[in-house]
Short mmCIF file of C-alpha atoms and ligand atoms in Angstrom, two decimals:
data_model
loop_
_atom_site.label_atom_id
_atom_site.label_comp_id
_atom_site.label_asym_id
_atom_site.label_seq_id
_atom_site.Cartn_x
_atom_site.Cartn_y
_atom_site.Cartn_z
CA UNK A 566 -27.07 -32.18 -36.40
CA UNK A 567 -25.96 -34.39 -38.96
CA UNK A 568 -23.26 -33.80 -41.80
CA UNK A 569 -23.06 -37.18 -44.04
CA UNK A 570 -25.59 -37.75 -46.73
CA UNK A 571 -27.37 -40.80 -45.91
CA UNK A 572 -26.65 -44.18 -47.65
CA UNK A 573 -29.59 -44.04 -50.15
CA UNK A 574 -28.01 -40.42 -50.92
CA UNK A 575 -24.62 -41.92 -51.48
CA UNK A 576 -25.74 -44.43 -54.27
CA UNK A 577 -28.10 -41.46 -55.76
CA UNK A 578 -24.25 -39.83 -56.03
CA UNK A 579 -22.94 -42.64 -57.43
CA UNK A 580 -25.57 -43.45 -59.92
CA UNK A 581 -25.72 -39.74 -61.48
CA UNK A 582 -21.86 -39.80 -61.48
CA UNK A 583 -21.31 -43.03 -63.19
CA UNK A 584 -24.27 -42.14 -65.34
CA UNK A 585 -22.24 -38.43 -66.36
CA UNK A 586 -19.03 -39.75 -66.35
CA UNK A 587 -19.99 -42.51 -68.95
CA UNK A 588 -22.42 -41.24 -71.00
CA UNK A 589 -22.00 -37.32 -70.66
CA UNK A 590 -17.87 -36.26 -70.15
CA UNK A 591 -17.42 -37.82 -73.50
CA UNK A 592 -19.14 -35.63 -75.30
CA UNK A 593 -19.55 -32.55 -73.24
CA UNK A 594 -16.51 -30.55 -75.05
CA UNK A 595 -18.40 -31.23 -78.44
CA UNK A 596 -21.34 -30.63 -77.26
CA UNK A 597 -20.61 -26.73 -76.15
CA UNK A 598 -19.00 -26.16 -78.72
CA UNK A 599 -21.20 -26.36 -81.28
CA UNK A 600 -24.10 -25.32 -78.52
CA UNK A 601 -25.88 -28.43 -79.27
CA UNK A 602 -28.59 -29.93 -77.27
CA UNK A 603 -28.17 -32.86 -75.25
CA UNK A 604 -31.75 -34.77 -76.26
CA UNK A 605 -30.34 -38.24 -75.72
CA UNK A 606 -29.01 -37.35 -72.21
CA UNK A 607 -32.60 -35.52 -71.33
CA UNK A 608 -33.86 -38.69 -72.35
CA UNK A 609 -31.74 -41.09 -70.36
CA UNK A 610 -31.82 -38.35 -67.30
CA UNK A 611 -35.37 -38.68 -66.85
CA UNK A 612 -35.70 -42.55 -67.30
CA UNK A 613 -33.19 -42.05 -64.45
CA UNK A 614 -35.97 -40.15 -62.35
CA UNK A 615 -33.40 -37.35 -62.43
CA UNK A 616 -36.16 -34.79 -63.63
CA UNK A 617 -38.78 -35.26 -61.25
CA UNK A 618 -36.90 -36.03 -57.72
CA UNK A 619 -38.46 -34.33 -55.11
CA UNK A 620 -42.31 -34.72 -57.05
CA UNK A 621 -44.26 -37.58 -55.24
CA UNK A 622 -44.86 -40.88 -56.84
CA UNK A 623 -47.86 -40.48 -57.67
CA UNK A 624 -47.50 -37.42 -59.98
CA UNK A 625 -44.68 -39.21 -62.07
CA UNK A 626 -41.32 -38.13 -59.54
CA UNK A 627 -38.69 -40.16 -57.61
CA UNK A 628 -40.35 -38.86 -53.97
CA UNK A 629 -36.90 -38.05 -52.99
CA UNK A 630 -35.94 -34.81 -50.87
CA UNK A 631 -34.11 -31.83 -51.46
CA UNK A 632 -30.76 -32.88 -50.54
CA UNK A 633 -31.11 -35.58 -52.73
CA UNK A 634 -32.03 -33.44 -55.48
CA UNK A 635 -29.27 -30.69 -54.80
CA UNK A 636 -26.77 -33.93 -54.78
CA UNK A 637 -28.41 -34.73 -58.50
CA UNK A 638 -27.71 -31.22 -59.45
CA UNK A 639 -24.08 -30.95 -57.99
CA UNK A 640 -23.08 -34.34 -59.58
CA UNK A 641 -24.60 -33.33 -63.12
CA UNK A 642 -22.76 -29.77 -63.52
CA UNK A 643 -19.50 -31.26 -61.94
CA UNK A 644 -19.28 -32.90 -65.59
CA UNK A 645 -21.74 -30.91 -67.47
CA UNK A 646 -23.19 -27.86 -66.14
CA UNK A 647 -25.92 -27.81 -68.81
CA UNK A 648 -27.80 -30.67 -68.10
CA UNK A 649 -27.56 -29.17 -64.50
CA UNK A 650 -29.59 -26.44 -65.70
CA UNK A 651 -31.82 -28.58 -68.26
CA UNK A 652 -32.46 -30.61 -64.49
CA UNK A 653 -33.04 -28.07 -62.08
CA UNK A 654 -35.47 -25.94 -64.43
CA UNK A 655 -37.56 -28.73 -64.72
CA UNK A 656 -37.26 -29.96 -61.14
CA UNK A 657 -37.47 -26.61 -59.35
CA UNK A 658 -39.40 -24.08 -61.14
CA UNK A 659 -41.61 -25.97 -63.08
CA UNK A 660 -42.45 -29.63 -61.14
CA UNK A 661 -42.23 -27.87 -58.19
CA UNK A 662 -44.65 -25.03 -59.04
CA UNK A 663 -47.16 -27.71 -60.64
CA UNK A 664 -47.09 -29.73 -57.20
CA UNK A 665 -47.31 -26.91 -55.16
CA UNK A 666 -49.76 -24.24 -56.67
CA UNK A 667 -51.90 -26.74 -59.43
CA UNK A 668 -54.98 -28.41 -59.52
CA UNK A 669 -55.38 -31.48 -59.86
CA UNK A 670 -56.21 -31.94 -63.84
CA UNK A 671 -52.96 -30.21 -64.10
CA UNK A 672 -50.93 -32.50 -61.52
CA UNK A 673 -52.42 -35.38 -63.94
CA UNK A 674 -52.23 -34.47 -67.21
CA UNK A 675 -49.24 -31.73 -66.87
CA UNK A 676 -46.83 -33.14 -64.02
CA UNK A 677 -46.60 -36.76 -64.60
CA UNK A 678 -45.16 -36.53 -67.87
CA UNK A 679 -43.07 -33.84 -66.54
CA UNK A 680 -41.74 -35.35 -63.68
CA UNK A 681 -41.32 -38.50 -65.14
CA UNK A 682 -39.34 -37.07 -68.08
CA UNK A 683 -41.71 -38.01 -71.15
CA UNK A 684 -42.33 -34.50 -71.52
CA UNK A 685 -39.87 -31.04 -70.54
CA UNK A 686 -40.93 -28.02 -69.40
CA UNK A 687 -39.22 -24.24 -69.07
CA UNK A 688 -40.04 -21.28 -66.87
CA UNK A 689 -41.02 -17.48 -68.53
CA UNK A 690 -40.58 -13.89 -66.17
CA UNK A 691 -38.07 -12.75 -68.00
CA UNK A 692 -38.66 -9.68 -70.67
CA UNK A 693 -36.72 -7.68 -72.43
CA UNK A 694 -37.58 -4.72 -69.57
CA UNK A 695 -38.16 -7.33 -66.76
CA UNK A 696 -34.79 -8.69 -65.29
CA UNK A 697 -34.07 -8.06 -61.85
CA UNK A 698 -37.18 -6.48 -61.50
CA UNK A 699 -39.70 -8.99 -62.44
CA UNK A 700 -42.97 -7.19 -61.37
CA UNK A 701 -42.54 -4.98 -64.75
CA UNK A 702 -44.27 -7.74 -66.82
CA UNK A 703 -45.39 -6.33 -70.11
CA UNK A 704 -46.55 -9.55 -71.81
CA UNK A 705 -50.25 -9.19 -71.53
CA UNK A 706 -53.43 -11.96 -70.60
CA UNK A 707 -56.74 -10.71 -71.53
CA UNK A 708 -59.53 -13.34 -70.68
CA UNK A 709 -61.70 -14.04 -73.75
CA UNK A 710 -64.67 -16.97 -73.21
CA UNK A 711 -63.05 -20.10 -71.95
CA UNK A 712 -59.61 -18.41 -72.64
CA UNK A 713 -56.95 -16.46 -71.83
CA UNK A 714 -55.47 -14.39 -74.81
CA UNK A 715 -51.85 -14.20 -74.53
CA UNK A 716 -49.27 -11.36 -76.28
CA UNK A 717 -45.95 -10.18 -75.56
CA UNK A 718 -42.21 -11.20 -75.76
CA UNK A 719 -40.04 -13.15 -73.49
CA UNK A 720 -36.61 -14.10 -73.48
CA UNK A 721 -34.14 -15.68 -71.35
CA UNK A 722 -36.43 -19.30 -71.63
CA UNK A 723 -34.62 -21.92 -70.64
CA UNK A 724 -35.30 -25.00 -72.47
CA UNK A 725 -37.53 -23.24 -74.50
CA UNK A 726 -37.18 -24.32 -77.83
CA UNK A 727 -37.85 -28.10 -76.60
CA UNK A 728 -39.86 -27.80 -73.53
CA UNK A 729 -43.80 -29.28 -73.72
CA UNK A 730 -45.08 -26.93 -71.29
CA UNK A 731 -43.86 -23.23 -70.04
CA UNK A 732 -45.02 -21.69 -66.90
CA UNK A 733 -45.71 -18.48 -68.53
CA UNK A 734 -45.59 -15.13 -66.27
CA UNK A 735 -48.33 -12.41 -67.62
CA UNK A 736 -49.57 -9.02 -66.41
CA UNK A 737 -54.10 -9.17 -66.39
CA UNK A 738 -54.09 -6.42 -64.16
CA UNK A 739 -50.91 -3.71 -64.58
CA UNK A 740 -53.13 -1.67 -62.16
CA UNK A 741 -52.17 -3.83 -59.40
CA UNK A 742 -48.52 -4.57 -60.58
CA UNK A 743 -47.02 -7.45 -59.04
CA UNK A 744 -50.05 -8.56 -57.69
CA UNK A 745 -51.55 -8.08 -61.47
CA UNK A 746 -49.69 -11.18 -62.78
CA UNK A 747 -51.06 -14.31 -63.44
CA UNK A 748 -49.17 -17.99 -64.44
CA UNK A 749 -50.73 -20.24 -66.81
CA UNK A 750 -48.79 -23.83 -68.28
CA UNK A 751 -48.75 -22.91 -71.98
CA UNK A 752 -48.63 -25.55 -74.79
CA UNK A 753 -46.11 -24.88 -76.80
CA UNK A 754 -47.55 -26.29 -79.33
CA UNK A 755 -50.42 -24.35 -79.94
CA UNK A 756 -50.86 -21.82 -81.94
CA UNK A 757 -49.08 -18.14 -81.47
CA UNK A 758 -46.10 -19.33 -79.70
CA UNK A 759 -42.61 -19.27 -81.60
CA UNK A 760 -39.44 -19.10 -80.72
CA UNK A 761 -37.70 -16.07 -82.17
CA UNK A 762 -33.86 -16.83 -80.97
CA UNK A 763 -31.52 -19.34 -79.42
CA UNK A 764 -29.18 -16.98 -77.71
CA UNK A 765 -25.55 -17.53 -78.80
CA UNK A 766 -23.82 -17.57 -74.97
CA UNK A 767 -20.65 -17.56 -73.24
CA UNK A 768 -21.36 -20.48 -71.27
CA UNK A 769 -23.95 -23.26 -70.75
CA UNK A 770 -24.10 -23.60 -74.53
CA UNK A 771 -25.72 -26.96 -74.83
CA UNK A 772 -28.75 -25.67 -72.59
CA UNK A 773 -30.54 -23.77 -75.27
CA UNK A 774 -31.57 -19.98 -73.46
CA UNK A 775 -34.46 -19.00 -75.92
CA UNK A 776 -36.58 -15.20 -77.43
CA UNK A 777 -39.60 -16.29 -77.55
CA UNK A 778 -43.25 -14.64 -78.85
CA UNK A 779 -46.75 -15.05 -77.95
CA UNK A 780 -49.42 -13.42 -81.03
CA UNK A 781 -53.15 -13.98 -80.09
CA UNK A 782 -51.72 -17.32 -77.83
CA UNK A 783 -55.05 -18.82 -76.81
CA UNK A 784 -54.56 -21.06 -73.50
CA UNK A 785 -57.66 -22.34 -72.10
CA UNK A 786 -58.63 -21.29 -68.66
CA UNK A 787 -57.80 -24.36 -67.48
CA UNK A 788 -54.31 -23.97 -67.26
CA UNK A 789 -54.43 -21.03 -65.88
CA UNK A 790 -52.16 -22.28 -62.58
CA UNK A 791 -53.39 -20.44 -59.28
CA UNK A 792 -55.54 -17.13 -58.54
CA UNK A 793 -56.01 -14.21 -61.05
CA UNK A 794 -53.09 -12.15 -59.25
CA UNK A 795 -50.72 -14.81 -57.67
CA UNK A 796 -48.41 -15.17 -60.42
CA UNK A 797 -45.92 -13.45 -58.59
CA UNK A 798 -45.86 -15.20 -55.38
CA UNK A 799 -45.52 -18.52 -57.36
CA UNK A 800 -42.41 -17.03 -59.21
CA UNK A 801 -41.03 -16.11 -56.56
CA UNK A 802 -41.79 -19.13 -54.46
CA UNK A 803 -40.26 -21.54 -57.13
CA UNK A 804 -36.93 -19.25 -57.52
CA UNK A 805 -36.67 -20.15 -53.81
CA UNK A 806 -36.36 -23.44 -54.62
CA UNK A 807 -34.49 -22.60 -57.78
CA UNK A 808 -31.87 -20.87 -56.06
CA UNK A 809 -31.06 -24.00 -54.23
CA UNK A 810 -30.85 -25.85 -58.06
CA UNK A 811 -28.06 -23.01 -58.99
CA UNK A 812 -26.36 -23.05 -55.98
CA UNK A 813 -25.96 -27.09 -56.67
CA UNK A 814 -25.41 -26.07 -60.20
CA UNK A 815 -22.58 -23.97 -59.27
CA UNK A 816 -21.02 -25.96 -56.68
CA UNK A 817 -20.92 -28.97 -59.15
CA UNK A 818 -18.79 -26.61 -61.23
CA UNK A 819 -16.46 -25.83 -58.81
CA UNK A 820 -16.19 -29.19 -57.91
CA UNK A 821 -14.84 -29.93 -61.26
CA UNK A 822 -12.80 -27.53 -61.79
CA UNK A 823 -11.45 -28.29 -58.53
CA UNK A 824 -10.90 -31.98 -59.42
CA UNK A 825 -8.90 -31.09 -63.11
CA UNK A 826 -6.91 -28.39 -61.11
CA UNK A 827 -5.40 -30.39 -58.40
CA UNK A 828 -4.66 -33.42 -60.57
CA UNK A 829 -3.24 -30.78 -63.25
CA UNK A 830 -0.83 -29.59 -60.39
CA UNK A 831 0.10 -33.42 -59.87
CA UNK A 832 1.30 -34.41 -63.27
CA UNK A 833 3.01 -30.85 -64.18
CA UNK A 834 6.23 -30.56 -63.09
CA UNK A 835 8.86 -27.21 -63.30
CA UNK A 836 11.86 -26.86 -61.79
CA UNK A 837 12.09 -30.48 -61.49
CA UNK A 838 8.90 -31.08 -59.24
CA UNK A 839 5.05 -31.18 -59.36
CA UNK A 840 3.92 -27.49 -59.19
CA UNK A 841 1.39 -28.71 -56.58
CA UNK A 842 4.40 -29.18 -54.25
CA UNK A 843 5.03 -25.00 -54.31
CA UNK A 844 3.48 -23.05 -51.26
CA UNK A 845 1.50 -20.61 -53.50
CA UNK A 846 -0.08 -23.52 -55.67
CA UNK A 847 -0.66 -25.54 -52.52
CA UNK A 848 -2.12 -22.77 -50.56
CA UNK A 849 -4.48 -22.21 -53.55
CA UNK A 850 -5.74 -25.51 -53.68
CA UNK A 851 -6.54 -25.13 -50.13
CA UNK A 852 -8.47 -22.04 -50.68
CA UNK A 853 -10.30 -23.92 -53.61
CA UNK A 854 -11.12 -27.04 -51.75
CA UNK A 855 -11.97 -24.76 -48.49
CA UNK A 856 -14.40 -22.35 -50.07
CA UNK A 857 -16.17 -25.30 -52.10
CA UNK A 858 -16.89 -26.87 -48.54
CA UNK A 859 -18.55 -24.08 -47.24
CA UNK A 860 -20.73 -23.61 -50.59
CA UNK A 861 -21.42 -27.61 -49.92
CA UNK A 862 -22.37 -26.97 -46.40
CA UNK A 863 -24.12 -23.65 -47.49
CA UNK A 864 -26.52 -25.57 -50.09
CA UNK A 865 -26.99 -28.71 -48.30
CA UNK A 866 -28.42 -26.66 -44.90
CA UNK A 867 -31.17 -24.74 -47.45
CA UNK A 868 -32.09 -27.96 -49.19
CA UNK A 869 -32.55 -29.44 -45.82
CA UNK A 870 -34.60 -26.51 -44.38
CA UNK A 871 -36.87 -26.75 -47.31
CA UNK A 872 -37.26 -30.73 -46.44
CA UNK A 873 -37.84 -29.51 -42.96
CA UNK A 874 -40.66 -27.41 -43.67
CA UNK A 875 -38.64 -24.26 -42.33
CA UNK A 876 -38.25 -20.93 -43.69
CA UNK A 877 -35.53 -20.98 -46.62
CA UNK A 878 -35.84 -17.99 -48.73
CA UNK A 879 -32.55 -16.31 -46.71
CA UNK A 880 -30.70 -19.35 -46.24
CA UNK A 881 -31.41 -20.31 -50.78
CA UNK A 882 -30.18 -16.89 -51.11
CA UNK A 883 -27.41 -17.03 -49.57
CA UNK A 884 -26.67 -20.46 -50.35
CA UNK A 885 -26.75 -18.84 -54.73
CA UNK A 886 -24.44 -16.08 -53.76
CA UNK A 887 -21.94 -17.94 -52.04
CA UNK A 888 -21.56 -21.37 -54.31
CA UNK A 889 -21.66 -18.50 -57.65
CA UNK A 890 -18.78 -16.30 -56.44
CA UNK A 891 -17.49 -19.64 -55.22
CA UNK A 892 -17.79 -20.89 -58.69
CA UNK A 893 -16.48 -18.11 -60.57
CA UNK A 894 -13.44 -18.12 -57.96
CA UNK A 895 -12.52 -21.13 -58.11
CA UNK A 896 -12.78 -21.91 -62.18
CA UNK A 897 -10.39 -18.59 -62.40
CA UNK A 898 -8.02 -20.10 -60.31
CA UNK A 899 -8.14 -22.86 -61.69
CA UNK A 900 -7.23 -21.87 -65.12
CA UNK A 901 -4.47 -19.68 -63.60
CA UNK A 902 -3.43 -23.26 -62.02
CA UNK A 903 -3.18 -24.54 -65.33
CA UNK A 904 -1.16 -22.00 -67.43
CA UNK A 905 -1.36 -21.23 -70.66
CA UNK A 906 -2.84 -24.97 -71.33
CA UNK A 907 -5.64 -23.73 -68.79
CA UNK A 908 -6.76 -20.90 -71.23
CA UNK A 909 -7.01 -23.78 -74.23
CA UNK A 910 -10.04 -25.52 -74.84
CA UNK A 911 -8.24 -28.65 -74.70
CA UNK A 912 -8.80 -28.43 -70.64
CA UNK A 913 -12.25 -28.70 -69.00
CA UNK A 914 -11.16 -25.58 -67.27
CA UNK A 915 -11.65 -23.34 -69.82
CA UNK A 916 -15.82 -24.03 -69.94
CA UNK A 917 -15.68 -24.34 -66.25
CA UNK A 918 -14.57 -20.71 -66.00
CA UNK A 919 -17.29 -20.14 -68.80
CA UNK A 920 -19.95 -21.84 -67.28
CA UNK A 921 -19.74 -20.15 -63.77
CA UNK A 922 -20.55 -16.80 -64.29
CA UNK A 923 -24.38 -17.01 -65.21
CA UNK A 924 -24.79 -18.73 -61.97
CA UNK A 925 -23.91 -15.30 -60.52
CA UNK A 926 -26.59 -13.88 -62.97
CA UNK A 927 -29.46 -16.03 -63.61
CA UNK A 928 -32.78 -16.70 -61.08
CA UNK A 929 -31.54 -13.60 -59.20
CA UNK A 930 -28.41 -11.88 -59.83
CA UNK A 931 -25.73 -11.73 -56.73
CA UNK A 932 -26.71 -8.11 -56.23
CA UNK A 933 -30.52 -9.43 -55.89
CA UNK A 934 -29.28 -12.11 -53.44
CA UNK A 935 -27.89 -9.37 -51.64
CA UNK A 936 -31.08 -7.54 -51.99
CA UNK A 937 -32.88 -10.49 -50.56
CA UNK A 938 -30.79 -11.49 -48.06
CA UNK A 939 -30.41 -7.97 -46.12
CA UNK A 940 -34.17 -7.31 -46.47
CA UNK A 941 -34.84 -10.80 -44.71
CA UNK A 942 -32.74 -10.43 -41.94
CA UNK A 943 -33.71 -6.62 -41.39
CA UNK A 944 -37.51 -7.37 -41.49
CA UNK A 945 -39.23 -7.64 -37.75
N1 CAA B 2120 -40.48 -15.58 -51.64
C1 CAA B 2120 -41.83 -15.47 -51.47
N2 CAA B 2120 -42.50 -14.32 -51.68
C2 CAA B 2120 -41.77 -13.24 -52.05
C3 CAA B 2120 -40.37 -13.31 -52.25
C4 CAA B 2120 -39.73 -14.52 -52.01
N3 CAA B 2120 -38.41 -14.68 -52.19
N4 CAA B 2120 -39.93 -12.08 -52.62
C5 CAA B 2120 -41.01 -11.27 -52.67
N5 CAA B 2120 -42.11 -12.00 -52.34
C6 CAA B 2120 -43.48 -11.49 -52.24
C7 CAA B 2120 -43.56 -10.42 -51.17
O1 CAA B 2120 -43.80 -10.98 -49.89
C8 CAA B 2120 -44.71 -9.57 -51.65
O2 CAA B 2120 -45.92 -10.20 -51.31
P1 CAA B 2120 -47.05 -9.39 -50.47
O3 CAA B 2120 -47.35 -8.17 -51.32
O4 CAA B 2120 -48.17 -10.35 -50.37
O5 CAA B 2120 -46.40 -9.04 -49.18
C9 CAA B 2120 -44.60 -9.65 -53.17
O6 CAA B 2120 -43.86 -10.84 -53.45
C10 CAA B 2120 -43.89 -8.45 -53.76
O7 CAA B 2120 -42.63 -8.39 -53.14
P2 CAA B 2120 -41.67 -7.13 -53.23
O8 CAA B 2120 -42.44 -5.88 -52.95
O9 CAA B 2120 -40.49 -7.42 -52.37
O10 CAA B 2120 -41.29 -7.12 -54.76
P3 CAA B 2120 -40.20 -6.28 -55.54
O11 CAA B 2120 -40.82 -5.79 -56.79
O12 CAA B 2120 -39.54 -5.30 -54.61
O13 CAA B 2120 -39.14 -7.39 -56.04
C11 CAA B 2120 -37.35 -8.95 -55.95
C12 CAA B 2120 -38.59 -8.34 -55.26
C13 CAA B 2120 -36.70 -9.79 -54.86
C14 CAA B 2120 -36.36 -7.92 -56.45
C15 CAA B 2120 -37.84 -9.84 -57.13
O14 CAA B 2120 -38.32 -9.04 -58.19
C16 CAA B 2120 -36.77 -10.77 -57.64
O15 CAA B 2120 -36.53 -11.82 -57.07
N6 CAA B 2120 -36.12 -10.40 -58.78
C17 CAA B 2120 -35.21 -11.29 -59.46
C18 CAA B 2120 -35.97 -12.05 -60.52
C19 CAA B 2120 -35.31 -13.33 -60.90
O16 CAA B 2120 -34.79 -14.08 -60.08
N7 CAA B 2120 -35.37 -13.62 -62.20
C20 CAA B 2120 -34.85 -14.85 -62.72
C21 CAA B 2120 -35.74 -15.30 -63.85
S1 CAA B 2120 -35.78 -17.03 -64.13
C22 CAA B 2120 -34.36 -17.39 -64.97
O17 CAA B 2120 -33.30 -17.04 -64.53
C23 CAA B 2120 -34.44 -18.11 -66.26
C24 CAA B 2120 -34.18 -19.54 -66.25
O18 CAA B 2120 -34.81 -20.24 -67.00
C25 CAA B 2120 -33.08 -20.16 -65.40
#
C-alpha cells in the first residue's frame, strides 16, 4: 500500500498550482462576482492538458491516471472551484464517456478536440422532473431517415452555453424506462438547440449552469453514442467517475478554506495573542485539517481503484459524500474562524462556504450517495 503521490504527480501539483495561483487567484473574486466566465483560463487549462488527463494520447489527452486527474481537480478548486467544475465535466462525464462507450469516428472527430481543449463539451440528464431520479427523461428522440429528431427541455447544463458538444440524455422508448434512453453528442451548433437561461447561483458563479431547449434538433445517427437503450448505463457509468471529479472538487475547497483559516488565526490577535493559540480555535483547526485528510485519503483510494481496474461505484460514492459534508464543514468553520471579516466578501472564505454546498447536491445528491452506497454493500 502506498500513500505519497508519485514524483511525476508532485510536479502535476505544482504545475496546476503555480498555474492557479498566478493566473487564476487574481481574478477569481471578480470573476464570481459578476458570474463571468473564465474563457482565457479554459483556454490556457487545456493547452495545459488539464482537460483531457486520463484520455490516451492518441485521442488528444495527457494519458495520465486518475489520481493524477483527482490531484488536477483538487489543486484547481483549492483557488477556484469553477474551473474545477469547467475541468472535471469535461474530463469525467464527457472525455470519459467518448473513450469508453464511442466509436471510433467519434473518438476522432469528437474527443481529440475535446480532450485536447480546442473544443468543450457539457453533460445533459437533468430535466425539470428528472433530478435524483434520472430514469424520468421526458426529452424525446424519434429516429427520422439518417436522424434522430430531438425535443424537450433540459437544465442544470454545465458549460452549456459554451460547450461544442453535449452528451445529450433522451427517452426513444418510455416503454422500457431507463433502459428506453439513448445518448447522442449533439452539436450545439446546429439548428434547434438554444439556451434558454444561465442560472443566477449561490456558488460556482463563473461556471455557467445553463436551461437549455431542443425544437425539431436533428443529430445525425452518427452520433448517436452506444446502443438504442444504453443511455442510462453510460450516465451512470460516467457519474462514477464524476463523483470522483466532485469529491476532488470539494476537497480542493476545503483545502482552501483550510489554508485562509489557519493563517487568519495566525495574524489575528485578541486578548493580546493570536486566536490560533486558544484551545477551541486550535482544536478546530485540528478537526478541519483532520477531516480534510480523510476526504484526501477517501478520493485518492477511488481514483486509484478506477486506475486499478476494480470496482469503484461504492468507494466514488462515498468518496462525494464525505469530501461534500467535508467541504461544507469545514468552509462554515472557517468563516466562524474568521469573524465578522469571515462573513465579508473581502475573505476567500465567504465563496468557499458558497461554493461547497452544490458539491453536496450536484452528480448525485448526499442522500443519493447514501442511496448508492447502502444498496452496494447490501447487494449479494
Ligand atoms: N453504475 C453503473 N450502473 C448503474 C449504476 C451505477 N452507479 N446505478 C444504476 N446502474 C444501472 C443498474 O445496474 C441497472 O442496470 P440493469 O437494469 O442492467 O441491472 C440500471 O442502471 C437501472 O438501475 P436502478 O434500477 O438502480 O435505477 P434507479 O432508477 O433506481 O436509479 C439512481 C438509480 C442511483 C437513483 C440514479 O437515478 C442516480 O444516480 N440518480 C442521481 C442522478 C445524478 O447523479 N444526476 C446528476 C446529473 S449531472 C449534473 O449534476 C450536472 C453537471 O453538469 C455537473
Amino acid at each position: 500500500m502506498q500513500f505519497q503521490p508519485s514524483d511525476d504527480q508532485q510536479m502535476l501539483r505544482a504545475m496546476v498550482r503555480q498555474f492557479v495561483e498566478q493566473e487564476a487567484r487574481p481574478t477569481v473574486a471578480e470573476r464570481d462576482e459578476q458570474a463571468l466566465w473564465p474563457g482565457e483560463l479554459v483556454r490556457k487549462m487545456g493547452e495545459l492538458g488539464l482537460m483531457g488527463v486520463a484520455v490516451s494520447e492518441e485521442y488528444g489527452g495527457a494519458a495520465l491516471d486518475y489520481m493524477s486527474y483527482a490531484i488536477v481537480i483538487e489543486e484547481l478548486s483549492r483557488v477556484d472551484a469553477s474551473l474545477g467544475v469547467i475541468a472535471s465535466v469535461n474530463n469525467s462525464l464527457v472525455c470519459y464517456g467518448i473513450e469508453k462507450f464511442g466509436s471510433d469516428a467519434q473518438r476522432q472527430e469528437l474527443l481529440i478536440p475535446l480532450a485536447s481543449g480546442r473544443a468543450l463539451g457539457a453533460f445533459s440528464l437533468s430535466e425539470p422532473g428528472a433530478g435524483s431520479d434520472a430514469a424520468a427523461q421526458k426529452t424525446t428522440a424519434v429516429r427520422d431517415g439518417d436522424d434522430y429528431v430531438i425535443n424537450g427541455v433540459k437544465n442544470w447544463v454545465t458549460n452549456g452555453d459554451h460547450a461544442d458538444t453535449i452528451i445529450l440524455m433522451t427517452m426513444t422508448d418510455p416503454s422500457k424506462g431507463a433502459k428506453g434512453i439513448t445518448a447522442f453528442l449533439a452539436d450545439t451548433r446546429a439548428p434547434g438547440c438554444s439556451i434558454v437561461k444561465v442560472e443566477n447561483k449561490l456558488g460556482i458563479r463563473s461556471a455557467h449552469s445553463c436551461q437549455m431547449a431542443y425544437d425539431s434538433f436533428r443529430v445525425p445517427a452518427w452520433r448517436r453514442l452506444g446502443e438504442e437503450g444504453q443511455g442510462f448505463k453510460i450516465a451512470m457509468t460516467v457519474l462514477n467517475a464524476g463523483r470522483i471529479g466532485i469529491a476532488a472538487q470539494a476537497l480542493g475547497i476545503a483545502q482552501g478554506a483550510y489554508e485562509a483559516a489557519l493563517a487568519y488565526t495566525k495574524v489575528r490577535e485578541q486578548f493580546g495573542k493570536p486566536i490560533h493559540e486558544f484551545q477551541a480555535v486550535g482544536f478546530t483547526l485540528a478537526d478541519m485539517a483532520t477531516r480534510i485528510k480523510a476526504a484526501r485519503l477517501l478520493t485518492y483510494e477511488a481514483a486509484w481503484r478506477k486506475d486499478q481496474g476494480l470496482d469503484y461505484v461504492k468507494d466514488a460514492s462515498m468518496a462525494k459524500l464525505f469530501a461534500s459534508e467535508t467541504a461544507m464543514w469545514v468552509a462554515t468553520k472557517a468563516i466562524q474562524l474568521h469573524g465578522s471579516n469571515g462573513y465579508s466578501k473581502e475573505y476567500p472564505v465567504e465563496r468557499n462556504f458558497r461554493d461547497a454546498k452544490i458539491t453536496e447536491i450536484y452528480e448525485g445528491t448526499s442522500e443519493i450517495q447514501r442511496l448508492v452506497i447502502s444498496r452496494e454493500i447490501t447487494k449479494g
